Coordinates of C-alpha atoms and ligand atoms in Angstrom, one line a residue:
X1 CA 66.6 89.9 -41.1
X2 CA 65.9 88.2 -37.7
X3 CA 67.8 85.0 -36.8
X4 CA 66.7 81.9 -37.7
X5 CA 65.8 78.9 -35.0
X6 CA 66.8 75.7 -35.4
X7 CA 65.7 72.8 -33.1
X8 CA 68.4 69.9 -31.8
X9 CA 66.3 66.6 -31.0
X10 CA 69.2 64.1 -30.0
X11 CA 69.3 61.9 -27.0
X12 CA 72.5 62.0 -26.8
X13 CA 74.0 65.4 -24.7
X14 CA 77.3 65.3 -26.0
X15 CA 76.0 65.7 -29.7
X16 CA 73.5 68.3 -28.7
X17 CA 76.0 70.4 -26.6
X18 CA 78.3 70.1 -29.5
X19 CA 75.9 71.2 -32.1
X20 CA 74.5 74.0 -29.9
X21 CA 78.2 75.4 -29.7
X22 CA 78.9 75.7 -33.2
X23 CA 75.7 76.9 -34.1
X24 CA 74.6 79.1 -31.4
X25 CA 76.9 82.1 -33.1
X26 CA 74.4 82.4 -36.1
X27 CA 71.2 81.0 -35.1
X28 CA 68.8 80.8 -32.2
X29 CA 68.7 77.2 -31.0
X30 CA 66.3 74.9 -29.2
X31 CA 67.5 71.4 -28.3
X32 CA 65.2 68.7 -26.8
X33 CA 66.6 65.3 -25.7
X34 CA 63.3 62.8 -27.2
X35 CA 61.1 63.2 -30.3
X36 CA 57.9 63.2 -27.9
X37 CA 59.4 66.4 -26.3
X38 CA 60.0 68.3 -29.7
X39 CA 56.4 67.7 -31.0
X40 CA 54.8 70.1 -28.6
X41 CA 57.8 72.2 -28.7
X42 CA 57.2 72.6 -32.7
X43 CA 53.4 73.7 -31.3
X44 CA 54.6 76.4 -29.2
X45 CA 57.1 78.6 -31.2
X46 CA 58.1 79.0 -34.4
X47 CA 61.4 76.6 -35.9
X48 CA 62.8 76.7 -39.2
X49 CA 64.4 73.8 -39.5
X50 CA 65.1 70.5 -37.3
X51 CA 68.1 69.0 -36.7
X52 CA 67.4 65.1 -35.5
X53 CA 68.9 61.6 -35.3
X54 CA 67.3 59.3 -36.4
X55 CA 68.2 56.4 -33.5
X56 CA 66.3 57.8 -30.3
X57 CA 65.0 56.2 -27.1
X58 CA 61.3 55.9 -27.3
X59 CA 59.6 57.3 -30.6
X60 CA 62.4 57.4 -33.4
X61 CA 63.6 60.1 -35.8
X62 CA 61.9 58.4 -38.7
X63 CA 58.4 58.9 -36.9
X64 CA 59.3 62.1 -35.6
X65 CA 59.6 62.8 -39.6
X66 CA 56.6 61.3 -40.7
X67 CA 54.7 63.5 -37.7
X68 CA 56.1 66.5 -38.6
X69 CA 55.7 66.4 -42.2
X70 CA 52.0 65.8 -41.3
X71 CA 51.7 69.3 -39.9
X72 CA 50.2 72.6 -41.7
X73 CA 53.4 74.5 -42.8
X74 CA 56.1 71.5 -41.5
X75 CA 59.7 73.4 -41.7
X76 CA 62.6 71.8 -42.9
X77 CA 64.0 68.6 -41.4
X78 CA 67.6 67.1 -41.6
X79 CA 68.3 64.0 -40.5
X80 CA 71.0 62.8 -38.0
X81 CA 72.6 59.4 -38.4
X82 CA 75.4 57.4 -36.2
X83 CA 75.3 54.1 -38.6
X84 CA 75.9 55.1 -41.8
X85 CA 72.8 53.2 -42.9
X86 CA 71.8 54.3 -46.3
X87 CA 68.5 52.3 -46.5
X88 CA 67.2 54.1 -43.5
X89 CA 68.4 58.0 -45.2
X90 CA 67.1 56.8 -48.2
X91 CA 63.9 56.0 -46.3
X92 CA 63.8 59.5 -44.2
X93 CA 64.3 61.4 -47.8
X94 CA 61.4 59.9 -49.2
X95 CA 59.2 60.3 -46.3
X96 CA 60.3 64.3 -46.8
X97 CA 63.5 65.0 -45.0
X98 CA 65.5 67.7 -46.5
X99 CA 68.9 65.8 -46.5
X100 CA 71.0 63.7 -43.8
X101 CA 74.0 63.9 -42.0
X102 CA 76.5 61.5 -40.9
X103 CA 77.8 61.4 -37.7
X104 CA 79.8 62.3 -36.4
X105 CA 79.2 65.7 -38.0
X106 CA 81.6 67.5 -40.0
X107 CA 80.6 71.4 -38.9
X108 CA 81.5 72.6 -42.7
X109 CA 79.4 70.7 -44.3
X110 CA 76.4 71.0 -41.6
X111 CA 77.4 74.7 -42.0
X112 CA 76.7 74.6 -45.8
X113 CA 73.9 72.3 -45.7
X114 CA 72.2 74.9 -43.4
X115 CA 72.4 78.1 -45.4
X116 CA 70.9 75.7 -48.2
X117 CA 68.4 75.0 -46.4
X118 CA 67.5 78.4 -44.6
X119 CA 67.7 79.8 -48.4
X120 CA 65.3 77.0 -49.7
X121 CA 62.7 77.8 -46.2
X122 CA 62.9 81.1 -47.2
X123 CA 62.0 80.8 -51.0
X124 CA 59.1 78.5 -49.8
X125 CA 57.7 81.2 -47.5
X126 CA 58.4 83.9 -50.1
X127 CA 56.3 81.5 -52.9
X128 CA 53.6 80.8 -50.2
X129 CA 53.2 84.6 -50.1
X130 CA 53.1 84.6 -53.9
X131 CA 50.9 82.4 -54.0
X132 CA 48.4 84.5 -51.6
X133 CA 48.4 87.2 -53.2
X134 CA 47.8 85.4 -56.9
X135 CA 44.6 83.9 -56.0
X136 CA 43.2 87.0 -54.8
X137 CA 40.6 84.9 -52.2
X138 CA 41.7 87.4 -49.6
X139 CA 42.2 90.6 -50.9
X140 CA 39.7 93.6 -52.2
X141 CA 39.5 91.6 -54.9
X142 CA 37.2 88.9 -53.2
X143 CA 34.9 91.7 -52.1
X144 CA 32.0 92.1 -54.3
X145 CA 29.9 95.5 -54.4
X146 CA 29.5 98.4 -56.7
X147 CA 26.9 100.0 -54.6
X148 CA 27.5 103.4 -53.2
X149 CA 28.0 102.0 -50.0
X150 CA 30.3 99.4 -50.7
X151 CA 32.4 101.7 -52.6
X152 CA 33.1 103.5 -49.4
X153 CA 33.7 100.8 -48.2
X154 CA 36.5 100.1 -49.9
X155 CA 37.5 103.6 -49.7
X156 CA 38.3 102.7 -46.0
X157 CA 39.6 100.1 -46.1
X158 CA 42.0 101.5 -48.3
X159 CA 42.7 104.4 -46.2
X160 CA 43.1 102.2 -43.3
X161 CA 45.0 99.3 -44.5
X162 CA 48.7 100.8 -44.5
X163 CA 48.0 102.2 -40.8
X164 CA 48.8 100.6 -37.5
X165 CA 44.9 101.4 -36.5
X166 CA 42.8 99.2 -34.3
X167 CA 39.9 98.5 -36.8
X168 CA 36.1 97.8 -35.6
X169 CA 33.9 96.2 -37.7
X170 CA 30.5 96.5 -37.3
X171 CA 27.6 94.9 -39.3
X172 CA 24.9 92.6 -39.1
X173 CA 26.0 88.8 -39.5
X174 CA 26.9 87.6 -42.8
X175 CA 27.7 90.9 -44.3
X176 CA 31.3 90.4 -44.9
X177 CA 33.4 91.9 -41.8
X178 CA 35.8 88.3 -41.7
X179 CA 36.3 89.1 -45.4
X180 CA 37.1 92.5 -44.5
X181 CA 39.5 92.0 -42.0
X182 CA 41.6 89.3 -44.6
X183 CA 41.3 92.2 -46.8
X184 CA 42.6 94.8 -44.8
X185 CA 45.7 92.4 -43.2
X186 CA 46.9 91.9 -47.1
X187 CA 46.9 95.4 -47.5
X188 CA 49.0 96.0 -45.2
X189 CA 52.6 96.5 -44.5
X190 CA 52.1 93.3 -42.1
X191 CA 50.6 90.9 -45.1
X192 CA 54.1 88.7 -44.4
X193 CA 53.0 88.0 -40.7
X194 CA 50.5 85.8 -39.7
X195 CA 46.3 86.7 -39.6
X196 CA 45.2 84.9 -36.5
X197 CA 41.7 85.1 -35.7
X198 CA 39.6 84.1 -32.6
X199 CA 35.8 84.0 -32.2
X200 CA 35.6 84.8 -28.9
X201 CA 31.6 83.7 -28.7
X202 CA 32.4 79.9 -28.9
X203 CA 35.1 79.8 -26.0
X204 CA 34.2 80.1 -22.3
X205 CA 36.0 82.7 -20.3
X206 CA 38.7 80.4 -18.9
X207 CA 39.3 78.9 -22.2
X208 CA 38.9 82.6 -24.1
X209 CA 41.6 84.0 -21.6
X210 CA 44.3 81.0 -22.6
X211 CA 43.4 81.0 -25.8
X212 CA 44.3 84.7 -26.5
X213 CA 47.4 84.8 -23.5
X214 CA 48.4 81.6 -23.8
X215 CA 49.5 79.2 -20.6
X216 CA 52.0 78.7 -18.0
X217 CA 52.3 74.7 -17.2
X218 CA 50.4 73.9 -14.6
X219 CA 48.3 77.3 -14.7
X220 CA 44.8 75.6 -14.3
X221 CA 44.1 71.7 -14.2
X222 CA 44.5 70.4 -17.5
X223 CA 47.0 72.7 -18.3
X224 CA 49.9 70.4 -18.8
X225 CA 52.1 72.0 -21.0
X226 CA 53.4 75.9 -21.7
X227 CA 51.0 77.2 -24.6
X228 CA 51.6 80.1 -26.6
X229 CA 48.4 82.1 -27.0
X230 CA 46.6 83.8 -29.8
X231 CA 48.7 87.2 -29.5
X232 CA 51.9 85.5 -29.7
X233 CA 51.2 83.7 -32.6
X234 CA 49.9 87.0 -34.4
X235 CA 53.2 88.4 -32.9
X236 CA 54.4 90.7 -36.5
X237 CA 51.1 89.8 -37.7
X238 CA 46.9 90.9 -37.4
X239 CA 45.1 89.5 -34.7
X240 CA 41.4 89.3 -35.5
X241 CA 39.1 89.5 -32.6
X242 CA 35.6 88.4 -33.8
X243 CA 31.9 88.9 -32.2
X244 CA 34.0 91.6 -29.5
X245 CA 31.0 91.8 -27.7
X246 CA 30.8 88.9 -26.1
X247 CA 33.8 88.9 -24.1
X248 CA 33.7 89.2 -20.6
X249 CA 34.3 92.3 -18.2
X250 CA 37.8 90.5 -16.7
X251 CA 39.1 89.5 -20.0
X252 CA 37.9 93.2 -21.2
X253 CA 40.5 94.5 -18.7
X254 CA 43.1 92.7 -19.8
X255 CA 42.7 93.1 -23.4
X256 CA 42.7 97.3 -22.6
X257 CA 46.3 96.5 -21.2
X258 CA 47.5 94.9 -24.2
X259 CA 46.3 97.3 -26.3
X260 CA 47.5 100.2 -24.6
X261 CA 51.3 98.9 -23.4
X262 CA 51.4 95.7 -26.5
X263 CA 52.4 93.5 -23.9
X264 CA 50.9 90.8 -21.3
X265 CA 51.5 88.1 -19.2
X266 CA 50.6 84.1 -20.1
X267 CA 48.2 82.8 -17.5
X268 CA 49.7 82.0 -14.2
X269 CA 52.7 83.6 -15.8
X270 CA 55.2 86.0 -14.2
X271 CA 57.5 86.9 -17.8
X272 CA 56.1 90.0 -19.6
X273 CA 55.8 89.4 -23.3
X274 CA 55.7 92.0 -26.0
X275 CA 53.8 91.8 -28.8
X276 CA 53.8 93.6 -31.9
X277 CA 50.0 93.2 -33.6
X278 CA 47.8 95.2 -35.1
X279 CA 44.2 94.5 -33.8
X280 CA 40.7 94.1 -35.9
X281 CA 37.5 93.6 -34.0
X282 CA 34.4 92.9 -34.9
X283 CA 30.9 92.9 -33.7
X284 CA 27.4 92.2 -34.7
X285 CA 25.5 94.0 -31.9
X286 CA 25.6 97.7 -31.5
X287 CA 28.6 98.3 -28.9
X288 CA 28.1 101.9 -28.7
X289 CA 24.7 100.8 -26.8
X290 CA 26.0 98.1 -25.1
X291 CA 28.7 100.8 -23.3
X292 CA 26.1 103.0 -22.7
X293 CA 24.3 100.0 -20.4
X294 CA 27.5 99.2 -19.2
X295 CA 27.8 96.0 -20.4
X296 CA 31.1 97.0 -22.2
X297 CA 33.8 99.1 -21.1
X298 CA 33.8 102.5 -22.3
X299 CA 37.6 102.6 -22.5
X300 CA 38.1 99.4 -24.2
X301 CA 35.2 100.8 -26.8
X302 CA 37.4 103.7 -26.8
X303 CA 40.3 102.0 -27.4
X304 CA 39.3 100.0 -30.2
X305 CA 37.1 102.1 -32.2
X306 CA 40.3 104.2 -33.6
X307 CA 38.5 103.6 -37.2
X308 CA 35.3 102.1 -37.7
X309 CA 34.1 101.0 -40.8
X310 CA 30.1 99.5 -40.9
X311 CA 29.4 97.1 -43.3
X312 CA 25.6 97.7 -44.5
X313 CA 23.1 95.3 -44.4
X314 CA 21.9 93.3 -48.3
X315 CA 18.5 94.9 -48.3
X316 CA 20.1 98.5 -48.1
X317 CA 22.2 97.8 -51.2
X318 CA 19.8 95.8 -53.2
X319 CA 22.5 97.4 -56.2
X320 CA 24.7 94.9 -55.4
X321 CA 22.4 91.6 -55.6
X322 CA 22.6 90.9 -59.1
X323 CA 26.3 91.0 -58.8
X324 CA 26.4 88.9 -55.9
X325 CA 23.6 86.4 -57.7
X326 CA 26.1 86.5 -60.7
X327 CA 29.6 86.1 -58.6
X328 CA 28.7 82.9 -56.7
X329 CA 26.7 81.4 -59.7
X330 CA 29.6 81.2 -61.2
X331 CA 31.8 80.1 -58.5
X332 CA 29.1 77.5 -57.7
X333 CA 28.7 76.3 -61.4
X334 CA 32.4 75.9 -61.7
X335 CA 32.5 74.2 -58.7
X336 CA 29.9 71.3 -59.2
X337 CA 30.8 71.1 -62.8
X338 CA 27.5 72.3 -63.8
X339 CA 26.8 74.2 -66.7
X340 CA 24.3 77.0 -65.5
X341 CA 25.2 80.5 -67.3
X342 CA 22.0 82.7 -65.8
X343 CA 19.4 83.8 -64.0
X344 CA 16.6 84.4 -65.4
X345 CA 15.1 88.4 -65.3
X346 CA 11.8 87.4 -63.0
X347 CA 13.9 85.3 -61.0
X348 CA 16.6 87.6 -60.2
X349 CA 13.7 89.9 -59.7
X350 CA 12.6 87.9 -56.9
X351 CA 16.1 87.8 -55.6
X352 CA 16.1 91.5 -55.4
X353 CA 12.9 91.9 -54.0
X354 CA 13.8 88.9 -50.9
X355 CA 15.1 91.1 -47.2
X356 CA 18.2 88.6 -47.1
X357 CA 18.2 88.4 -42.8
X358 CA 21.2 86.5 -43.4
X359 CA 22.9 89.1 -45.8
X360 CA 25.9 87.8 -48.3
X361 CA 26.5 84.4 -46.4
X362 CA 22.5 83.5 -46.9
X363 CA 22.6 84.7 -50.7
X364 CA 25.4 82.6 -51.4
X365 CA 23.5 79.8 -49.8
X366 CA 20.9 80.1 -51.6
X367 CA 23.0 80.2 -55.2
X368 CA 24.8 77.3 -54.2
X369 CA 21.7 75.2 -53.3
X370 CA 19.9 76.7 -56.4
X371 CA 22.6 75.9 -59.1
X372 CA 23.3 72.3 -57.4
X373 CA 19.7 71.4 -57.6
X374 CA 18.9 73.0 -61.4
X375 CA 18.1 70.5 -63.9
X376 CA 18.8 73.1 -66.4
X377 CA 21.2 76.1 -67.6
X378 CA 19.7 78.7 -66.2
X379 CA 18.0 79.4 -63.1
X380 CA 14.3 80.3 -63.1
X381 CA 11.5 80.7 -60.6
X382 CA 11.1 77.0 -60.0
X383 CA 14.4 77.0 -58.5
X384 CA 13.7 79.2 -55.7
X385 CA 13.2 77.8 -52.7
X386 CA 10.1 78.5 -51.3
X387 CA 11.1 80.6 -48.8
X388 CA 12.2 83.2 -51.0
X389 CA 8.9 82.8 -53.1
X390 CA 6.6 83.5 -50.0
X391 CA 9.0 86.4 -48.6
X392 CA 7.4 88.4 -52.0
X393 CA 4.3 90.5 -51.2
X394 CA 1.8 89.9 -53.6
X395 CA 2.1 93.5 -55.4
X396 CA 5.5 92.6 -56.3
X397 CA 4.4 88.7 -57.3
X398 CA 1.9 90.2 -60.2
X399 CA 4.9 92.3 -61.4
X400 CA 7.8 89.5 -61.8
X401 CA 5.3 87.9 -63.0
X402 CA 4.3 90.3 -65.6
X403 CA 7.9 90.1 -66.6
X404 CA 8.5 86.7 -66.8
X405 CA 6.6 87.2 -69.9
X406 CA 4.8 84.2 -71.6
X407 CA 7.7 83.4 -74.0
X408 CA 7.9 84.0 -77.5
X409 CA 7.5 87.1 -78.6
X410 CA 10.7 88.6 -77.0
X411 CA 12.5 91.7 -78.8
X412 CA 9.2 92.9 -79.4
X413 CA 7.7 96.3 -79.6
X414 CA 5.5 95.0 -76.7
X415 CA 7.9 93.4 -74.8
X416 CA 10.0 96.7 -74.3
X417 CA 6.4 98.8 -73.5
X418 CA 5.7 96.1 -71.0
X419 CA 9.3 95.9 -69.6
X420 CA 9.4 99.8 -69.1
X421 CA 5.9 99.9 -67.2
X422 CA 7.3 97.0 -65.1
X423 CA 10.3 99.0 -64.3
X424 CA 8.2 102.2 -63.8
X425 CA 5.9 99.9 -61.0
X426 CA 9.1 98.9 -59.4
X427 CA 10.4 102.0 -59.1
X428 CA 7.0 103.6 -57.5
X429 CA 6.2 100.9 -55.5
X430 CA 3.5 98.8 -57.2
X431 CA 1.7 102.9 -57.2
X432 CA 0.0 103.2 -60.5
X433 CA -0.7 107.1 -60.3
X434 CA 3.0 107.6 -60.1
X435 CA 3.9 104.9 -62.5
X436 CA 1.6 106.7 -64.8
X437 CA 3.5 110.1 -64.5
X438 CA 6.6 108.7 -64.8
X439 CA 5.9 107.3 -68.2
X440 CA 4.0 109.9 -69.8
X441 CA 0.7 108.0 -70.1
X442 CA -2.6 108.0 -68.3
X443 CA -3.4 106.2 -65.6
X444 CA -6.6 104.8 -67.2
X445 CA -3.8 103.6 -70.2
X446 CA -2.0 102.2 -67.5
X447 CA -4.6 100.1 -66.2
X448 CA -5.7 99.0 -69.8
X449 CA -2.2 97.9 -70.8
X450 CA -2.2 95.9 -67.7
X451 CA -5.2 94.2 -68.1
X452 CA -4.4 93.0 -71.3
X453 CA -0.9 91.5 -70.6
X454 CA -2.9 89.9 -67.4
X455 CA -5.2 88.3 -69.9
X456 CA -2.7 86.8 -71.8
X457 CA -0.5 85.7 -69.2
X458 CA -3.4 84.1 -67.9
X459 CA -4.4 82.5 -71.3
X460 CA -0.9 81.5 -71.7
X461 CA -0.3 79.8 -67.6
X462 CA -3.8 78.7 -66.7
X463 CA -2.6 77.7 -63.3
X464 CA -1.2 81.7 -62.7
X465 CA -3.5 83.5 -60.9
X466 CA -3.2 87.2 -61.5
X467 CA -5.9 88.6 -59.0
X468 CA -6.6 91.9 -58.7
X469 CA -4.4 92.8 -55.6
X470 CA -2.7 94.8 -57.2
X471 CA -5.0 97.2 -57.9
X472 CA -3.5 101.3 -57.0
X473 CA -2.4 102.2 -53.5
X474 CA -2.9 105.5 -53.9
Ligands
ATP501 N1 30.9 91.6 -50.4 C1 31.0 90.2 -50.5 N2 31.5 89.7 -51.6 C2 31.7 88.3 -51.7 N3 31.4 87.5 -50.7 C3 31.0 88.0 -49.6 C4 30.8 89.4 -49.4 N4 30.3 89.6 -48.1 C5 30.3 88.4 -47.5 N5 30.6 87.4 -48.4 C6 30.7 86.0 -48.1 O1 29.6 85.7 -47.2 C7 30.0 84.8 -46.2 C8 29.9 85.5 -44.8 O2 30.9 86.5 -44.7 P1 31.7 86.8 -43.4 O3 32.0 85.6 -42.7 O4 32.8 87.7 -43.7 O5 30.5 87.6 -42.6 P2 30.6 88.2 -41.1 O6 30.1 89.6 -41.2 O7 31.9 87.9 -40.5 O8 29.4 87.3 -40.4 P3 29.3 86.9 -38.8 O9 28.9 88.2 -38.1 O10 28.1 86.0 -38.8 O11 30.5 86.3 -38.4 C9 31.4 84.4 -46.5 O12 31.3 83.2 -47.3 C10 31.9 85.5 -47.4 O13 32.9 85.1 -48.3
MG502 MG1 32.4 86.7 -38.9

């Protein structure tokens, strides 16, 4: 179990020597001599708890409180105080501190208050973790697909999880690689540890480089203070490297280093960190091509395509769209309070049917827009939008149609005959030769049976047209 750190923010020097010498022994300590100066030290590393009086120069302990508690995952704070002013503990405790101390500081009780507190830090990162794992937003769970391809997917991802292995995702956008990466970094032995992820295609190169090194003070202009860098923070964790390929040939270089010695320099640094991180990239262009025009380094590529999972486009897993359709309806229903249960068959037909350029993330969209604009409990044609409607060639158009039916008469002997030559066209391709075959009748039957539910589709939705497009491609 590593040490824990605790940060001394006192103005005083006598106090902080003192507590730095009874504590040094059994933890690692940081002391600061002004609240301004342990704000950015709180950004920088990792503290477990903060040891501060309360009466400071300049901002006070109370505010110091108040700002840390503001943070993300604030640790532990015990309060400091020379005046024996129970109004002003009272006040720190409510504004979140964990206790308070009197000064001048009896060392047994600090000592006992401490391993409380460590304990109580240490239950809270333990429920966090819990907590994770129990709503499952980031595990395989989260990953819907029954298709073929999905379930090698998972079969991968499995494989891989428990590994060390640099990981490259590749897939067009929107098809689920962030989701994969969560996925694979709660598999793993490293779920504890953080999942840092950069997406390297909305920082310029400078800012890119600090972001993932980190920076020395005074490294560039406007680098005022130290900063820790994305592979420090990931340090015991997974570092996710998103859209790969647009980072640039100088950061390329150093990024080979790292991943070939785990360890690196901040910028304008001389010290030599190591890092312990286990790296997933991932990329929507083809980086196999872009090495081969030299736009990428071949060794990096090399380097970081140790496994490589691809993560197949919606319209080549159309087995997985009613699933999808189903998954976010409901998460979208839920969410808006709305009670919309389904989709209706033509309707999800047309879902099926639609390319989906923008994969899962446009799908969702779409479900999300559709259920929060339904007036009713389940989603039909009207509620497409229109872009989805157009995307539908025409052959396709008469046969959702066709099975949209005209109401009424559904459990019929005629509903099943018309649903099965509906399924046959689908399956051949709007090709009514093959259709034919497939269900044992003639073609000329074919085109009878047709025309008559045509008729009374027509009869029964004036407005429909059901031209004659289509007629057999043969
Ligand atoms: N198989 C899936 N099951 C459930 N939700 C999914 C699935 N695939 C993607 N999503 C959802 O679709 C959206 C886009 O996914 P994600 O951000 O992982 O895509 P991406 O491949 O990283 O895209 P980009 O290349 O644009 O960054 C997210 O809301 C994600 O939760
Ligand atoms: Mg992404």
């Amino acid at each position: 179990m590593s040490r824990q750190t605790i940060l001394i923010v006192d103005d005083d020097r006598n106090t902080r020597e003192g507590l730095r010498r009874a504590l040094q022994p059994l933890y690692d300590i940081v002391l600061v001599d002004s609240a301004e100066r342990a704000l950015p030290t709180l950004d920088e590393r990792h503290v477990d708890v903060v040891l501060s009086d309360i009466r400071m120069a300049g901002m006070d302990g109370l505010t110091l409180l108040q700002r840390i508690m503001a943070r993300s995952h604030p640790p532990i704070v015990i309060m400091l105080t020379a005046y024996g002013n129970v109004e002003t503990a009272v006040e720190a405790m409510k504004r979140g501190a964990y206790d308070f101390l009197m000064k001048p500081v009896n060392l047994d009780h600090l000592d006992m208050l401490l391993k409380r507190a460590v304990r109580a830090s240490e239950v809270e990162t333990e429920n966090l973790r819990l907590r994770e794992q129990l709503d499952n937003r980031f595990g395989l769970e989260a990953i819907i697909g029954h298709s073929s391809a999905m379930k090698e997917v998972f079969e991968m991802i499995k494989q891989a999880a428990p590994t060390q292995a640099t990981i490259l995702l590749q897939g067009e956008s929107g098809t689920g690689k962030e989701l994969v990466a969560h996925a694979i970094h709660q598999l793993s032995p490293r779920s504890k540890g953080p999942f840092v992820a950069v997406h390297s295609a909305a920082l310029s190169p400078t800012l890119l480089e600090s972001e993932l090194f980190g920076h020395e003070k005074g490294a560039f202009t406007g680098a005022t203070e130290r900063r820790r860098g994305r592979f420090e923070i990931a340090d015991g964790g997974t570092l996710f490297l998103d859209e790969i390929s647009e980072i640039q040939p100088a950061i390329q270089v150093k990024l080979l280093r790292v991943l070939e010695e785990r360890r690196f320099e901040r910028v304008g640094g001389q010290e030599t960190l190591d890092v312990d991180i286990r790296l997933i990239a991932a990329t929507n262009t083809d980086l196999r091509k872009m090495v081969e025009e030299g736009r990428f380094r071949n060794d990096l590529f090399f380097r970081l395509d140790v496994v490589s999972i691809t993560l197949p486009p919606l319209r080549d897993r159309t087995d997985d769209i009613p699933l999808l359709c189903n998954h976010f309806l409901k998460e979208f229903s839920q969410r808006n309070n709305k009670p919309v249960e389904d989709i209706s068959s033509d309707t999800m037909a047309a879902l099926c049917a639609y390319s989906w350029p923008g994969n899962v993330r446009e799908l969702r969209n779409v479900i999300e827009r559709m259920v929060v604009l339904t007036h009713g409990s389940r989603l039909t044609v009207r509620d497409l939008p229109q872009g989805i409607r157009a995307a539908i060639p025409d052959e396709k158009r008469n046969l959702w149609r066709m099975d949209a039916g005209g109401g009424g008469a559904t459990g019929s002997i005629e509903e099943a005959e018309r649903s099965m030559i509906y399924a046959a066209l689908k399956k051949n391709k709007g090709n009514r030769s093959r259709a034919a075959v497939q269900l044992g009748i003639s073609r000329r039957t074919l085109q009878r049976k047709l025309k008559e539910y045509r008729l009374k589709e027509a009869a029964a939705d004036p407005l429909t047209s059901l031209g004659a497009s289509s007629d057999a491609k043969q």
